[in-house]
Tab-separated table of N, CA and C in Angstrom:
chain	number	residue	atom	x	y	z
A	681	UNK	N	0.840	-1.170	0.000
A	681	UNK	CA	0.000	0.000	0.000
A	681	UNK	C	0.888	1.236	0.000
A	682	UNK	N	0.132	2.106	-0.198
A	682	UNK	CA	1.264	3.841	-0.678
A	682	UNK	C	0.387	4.790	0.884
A	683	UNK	N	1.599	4.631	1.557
A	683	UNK	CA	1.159	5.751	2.602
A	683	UNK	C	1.717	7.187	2.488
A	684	UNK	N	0.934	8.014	2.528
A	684	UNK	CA	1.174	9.594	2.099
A	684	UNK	C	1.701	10.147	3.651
A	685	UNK	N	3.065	10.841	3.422
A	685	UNK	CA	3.187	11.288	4.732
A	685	UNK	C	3.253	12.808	4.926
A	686	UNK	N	2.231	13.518	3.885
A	686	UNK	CA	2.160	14.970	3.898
A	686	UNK	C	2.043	15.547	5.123
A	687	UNK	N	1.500	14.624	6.156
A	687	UNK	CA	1.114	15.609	7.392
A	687	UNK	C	2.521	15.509	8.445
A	688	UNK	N	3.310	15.055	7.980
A	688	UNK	CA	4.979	14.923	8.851
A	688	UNK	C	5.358	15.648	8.630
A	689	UNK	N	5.722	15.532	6.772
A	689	UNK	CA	6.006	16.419	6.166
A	689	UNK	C	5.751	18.273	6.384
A	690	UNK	N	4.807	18.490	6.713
A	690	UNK	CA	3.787	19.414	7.276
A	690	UNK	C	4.392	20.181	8.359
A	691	UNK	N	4.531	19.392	9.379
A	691	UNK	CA	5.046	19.476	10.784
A	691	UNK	C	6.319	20.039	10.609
A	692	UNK	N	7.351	19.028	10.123
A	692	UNK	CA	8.527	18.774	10.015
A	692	UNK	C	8.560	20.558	9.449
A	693	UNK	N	8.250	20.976	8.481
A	693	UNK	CA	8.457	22.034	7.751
A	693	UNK	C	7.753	23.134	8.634
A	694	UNK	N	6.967	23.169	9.524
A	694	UNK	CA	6.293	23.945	10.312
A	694	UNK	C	5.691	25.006	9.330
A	695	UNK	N	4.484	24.089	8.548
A	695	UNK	CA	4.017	24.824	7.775
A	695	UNK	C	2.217	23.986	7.809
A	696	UNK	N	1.368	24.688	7.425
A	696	UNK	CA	-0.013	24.520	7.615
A	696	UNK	C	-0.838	23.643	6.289
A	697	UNK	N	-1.400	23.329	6.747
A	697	UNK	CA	-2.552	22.910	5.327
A	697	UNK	C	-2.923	24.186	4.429
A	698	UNK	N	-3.140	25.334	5.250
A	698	UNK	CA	-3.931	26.507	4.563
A	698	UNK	C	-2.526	27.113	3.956
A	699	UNK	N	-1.437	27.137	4.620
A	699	UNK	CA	-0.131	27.967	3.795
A	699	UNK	C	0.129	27.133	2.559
A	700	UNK	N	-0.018	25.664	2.383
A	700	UNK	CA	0.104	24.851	1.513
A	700	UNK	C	-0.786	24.795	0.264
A	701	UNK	N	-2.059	25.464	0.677
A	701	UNK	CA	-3.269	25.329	-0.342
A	701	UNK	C	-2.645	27.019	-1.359
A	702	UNK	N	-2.575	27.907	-0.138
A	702	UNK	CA	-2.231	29.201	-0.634
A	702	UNK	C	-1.018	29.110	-1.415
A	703	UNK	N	-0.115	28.546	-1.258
A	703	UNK	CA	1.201	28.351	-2.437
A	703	UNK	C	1.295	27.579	-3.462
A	704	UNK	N	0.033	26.410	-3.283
A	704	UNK	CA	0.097	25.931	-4.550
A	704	UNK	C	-0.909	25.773	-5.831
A	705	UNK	N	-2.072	26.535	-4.816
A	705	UNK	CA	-3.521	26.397	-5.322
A	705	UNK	C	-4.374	24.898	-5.468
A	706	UNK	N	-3.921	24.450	-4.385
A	706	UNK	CA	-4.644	23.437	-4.266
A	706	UNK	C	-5.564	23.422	-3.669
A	707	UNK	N	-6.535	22.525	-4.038
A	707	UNK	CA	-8.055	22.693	-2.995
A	707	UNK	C	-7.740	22.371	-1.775
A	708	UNK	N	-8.049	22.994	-0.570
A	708	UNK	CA	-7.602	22.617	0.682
A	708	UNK	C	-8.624	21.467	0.843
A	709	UNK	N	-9.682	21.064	0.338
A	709	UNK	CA	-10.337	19.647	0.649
A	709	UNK	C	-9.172	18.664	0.358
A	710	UNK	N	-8.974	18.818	-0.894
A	710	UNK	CA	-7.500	17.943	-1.749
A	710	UNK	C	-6.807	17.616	-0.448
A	711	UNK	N	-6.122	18.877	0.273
A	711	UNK	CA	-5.331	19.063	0.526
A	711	UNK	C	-5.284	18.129	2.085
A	712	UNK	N	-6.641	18.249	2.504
A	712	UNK	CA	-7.034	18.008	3.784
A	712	UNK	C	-6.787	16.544	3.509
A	713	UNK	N	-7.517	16.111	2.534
A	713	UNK	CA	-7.641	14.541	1.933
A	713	UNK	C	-6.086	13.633	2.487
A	714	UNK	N	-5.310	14.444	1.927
A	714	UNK	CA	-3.853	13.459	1.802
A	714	UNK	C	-3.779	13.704	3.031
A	715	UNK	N	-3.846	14.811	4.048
A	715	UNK	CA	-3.247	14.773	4.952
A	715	UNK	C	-3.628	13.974	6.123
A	716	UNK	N	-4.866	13.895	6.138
A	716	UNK	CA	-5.751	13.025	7.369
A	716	UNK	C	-6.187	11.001	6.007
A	717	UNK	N	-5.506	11.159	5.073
A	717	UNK	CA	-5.864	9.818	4.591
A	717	UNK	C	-5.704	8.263	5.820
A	718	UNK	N	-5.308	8.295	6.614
A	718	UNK	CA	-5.082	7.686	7.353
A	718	UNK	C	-6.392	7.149	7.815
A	719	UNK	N	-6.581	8.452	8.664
A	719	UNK	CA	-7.972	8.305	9.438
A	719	UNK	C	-9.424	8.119	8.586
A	720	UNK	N	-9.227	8.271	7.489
A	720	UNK	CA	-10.395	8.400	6.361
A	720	UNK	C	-11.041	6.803	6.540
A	721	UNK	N	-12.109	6.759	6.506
A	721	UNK	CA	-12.887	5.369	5.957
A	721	UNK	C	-12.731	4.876	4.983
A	722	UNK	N	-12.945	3.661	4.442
A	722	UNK	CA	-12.099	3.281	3.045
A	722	UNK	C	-12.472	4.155	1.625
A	723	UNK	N	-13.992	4.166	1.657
A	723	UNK	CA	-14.421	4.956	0.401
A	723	UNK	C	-14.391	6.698	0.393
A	724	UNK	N	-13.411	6.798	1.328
A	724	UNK	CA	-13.168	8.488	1.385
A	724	UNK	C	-11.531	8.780	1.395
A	725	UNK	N	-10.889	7.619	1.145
A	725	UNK	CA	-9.248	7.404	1.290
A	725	UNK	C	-9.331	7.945	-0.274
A	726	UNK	N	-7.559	8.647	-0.413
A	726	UNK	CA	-7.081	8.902	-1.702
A	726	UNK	C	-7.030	7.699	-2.430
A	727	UNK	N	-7.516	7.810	-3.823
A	727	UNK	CA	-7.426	6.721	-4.502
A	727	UNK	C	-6.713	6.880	-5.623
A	728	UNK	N	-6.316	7.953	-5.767
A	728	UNK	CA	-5.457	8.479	-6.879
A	728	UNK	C	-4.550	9.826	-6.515
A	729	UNK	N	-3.254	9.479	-7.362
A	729	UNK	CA	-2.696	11.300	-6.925
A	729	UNK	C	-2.401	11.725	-7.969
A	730	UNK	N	-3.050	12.674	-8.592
A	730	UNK	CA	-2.702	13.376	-9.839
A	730	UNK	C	-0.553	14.115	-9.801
A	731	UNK	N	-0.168	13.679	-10.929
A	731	UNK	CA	1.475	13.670	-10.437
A	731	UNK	C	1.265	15.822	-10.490
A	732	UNK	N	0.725	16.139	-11.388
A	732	UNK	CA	0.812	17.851	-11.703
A	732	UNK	C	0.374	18.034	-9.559
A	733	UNK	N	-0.317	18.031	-9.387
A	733	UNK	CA	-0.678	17.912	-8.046
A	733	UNK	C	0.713	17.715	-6.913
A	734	UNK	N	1.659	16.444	-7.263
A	734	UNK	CA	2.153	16.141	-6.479
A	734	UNK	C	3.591	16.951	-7.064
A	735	UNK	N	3.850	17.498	-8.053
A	735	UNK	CA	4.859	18.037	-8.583
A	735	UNK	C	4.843	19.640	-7.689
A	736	UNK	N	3.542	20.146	-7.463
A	736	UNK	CA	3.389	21.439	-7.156
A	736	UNK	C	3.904	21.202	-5.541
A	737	UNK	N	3.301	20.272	-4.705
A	737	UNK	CA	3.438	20.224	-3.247
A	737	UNK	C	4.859	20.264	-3.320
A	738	UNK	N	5.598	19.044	-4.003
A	738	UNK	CA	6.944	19.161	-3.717
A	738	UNK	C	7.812	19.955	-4.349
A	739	UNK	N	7.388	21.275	-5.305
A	739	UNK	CA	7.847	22.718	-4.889
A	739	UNK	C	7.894	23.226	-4.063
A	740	UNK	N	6.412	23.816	-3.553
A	740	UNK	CA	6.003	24.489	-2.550
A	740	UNK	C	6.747	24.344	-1.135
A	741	UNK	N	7.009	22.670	-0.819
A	741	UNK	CA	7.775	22.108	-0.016
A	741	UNK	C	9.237	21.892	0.004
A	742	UNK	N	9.831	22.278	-0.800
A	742	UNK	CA	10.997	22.362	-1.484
A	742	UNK	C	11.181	20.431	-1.323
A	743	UNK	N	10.928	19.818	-1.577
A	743	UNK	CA	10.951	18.192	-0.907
A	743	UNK	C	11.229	17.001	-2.523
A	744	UNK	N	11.195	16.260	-1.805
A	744	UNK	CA	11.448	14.847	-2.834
A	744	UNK	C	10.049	14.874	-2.481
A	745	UNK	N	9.810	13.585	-4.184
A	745	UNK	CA	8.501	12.590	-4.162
A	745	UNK	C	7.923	11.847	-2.591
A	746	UNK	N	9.790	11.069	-2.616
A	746	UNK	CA	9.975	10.077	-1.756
A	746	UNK	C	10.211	10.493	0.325
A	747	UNK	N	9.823	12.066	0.112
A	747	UNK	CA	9.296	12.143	1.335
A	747	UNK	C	7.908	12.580	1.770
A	748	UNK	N	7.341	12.330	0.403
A	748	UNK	CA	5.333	12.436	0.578
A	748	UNK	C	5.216	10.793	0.528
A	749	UNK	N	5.507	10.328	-0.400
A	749	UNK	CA	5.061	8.792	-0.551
A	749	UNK	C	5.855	8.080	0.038
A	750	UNK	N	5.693	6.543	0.597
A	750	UNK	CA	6.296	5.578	0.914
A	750	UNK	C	5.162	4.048	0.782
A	751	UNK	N	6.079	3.626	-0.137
A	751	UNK	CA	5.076	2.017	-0.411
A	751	UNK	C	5.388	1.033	0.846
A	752	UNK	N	4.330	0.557	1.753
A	752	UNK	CA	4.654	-0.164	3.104
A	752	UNK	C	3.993	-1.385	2.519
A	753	UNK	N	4.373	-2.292	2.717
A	753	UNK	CA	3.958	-3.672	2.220
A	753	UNK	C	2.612	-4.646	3.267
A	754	UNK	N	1.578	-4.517	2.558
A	754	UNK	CA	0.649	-4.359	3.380
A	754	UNK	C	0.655	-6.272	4.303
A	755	UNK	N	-0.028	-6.202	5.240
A	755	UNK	CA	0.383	-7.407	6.463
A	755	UNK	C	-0.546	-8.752	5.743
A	756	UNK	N	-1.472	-8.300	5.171
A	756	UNK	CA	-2.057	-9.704	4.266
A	756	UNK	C	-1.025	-9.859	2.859
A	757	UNK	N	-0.144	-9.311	1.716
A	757	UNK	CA	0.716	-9.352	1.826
A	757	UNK	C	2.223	-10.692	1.835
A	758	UNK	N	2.022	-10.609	3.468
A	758	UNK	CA	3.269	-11.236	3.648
A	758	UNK	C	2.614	-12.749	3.908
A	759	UNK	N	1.348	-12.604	4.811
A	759	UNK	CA	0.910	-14.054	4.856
A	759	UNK	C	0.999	-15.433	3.621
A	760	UNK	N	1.364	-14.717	2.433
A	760	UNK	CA	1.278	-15.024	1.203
A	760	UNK	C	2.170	-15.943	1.382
């Protein structure tokens, strides 16, 4: 599975959802989306990330891909 770690990311940078929407013009719903995906119920989880989308955050953030995304290998998985 692809866990989004925008809201570390977030922290780490001591920067807001709303400073993030304002620099990149992203919808702060969007925006809210990736950041709380965790807690989301399944049919309200990100199911897609547009890359123009993810190209802008990691401007805005001055950041790599590979510190929004990380593929964790999900626990059904390994039972395999």
């Amino acid at each position: 599975m692809i866990k989004i770690k925008l809201k570390q990311l977030l922290e780490e940078k001591n920067k807001t959802m709303y400073w993030l929407s304002k620099n990149t013009g992203i919808r702060p719903n969007t925006i809210s989306q990736w950041v709380n995906n965790e807690e989301l119920i399944e049919d309200k989880k990100v199911k897609e990330i547009n890359v123009e989308t993810l190209d802008k955050i990691c401007k805005a953030l001055n950041c790599k891909v590979e510190d929004i995304l990380e593929y964790v290998e999900d626990e059904k998985d390994h039972s395999k």
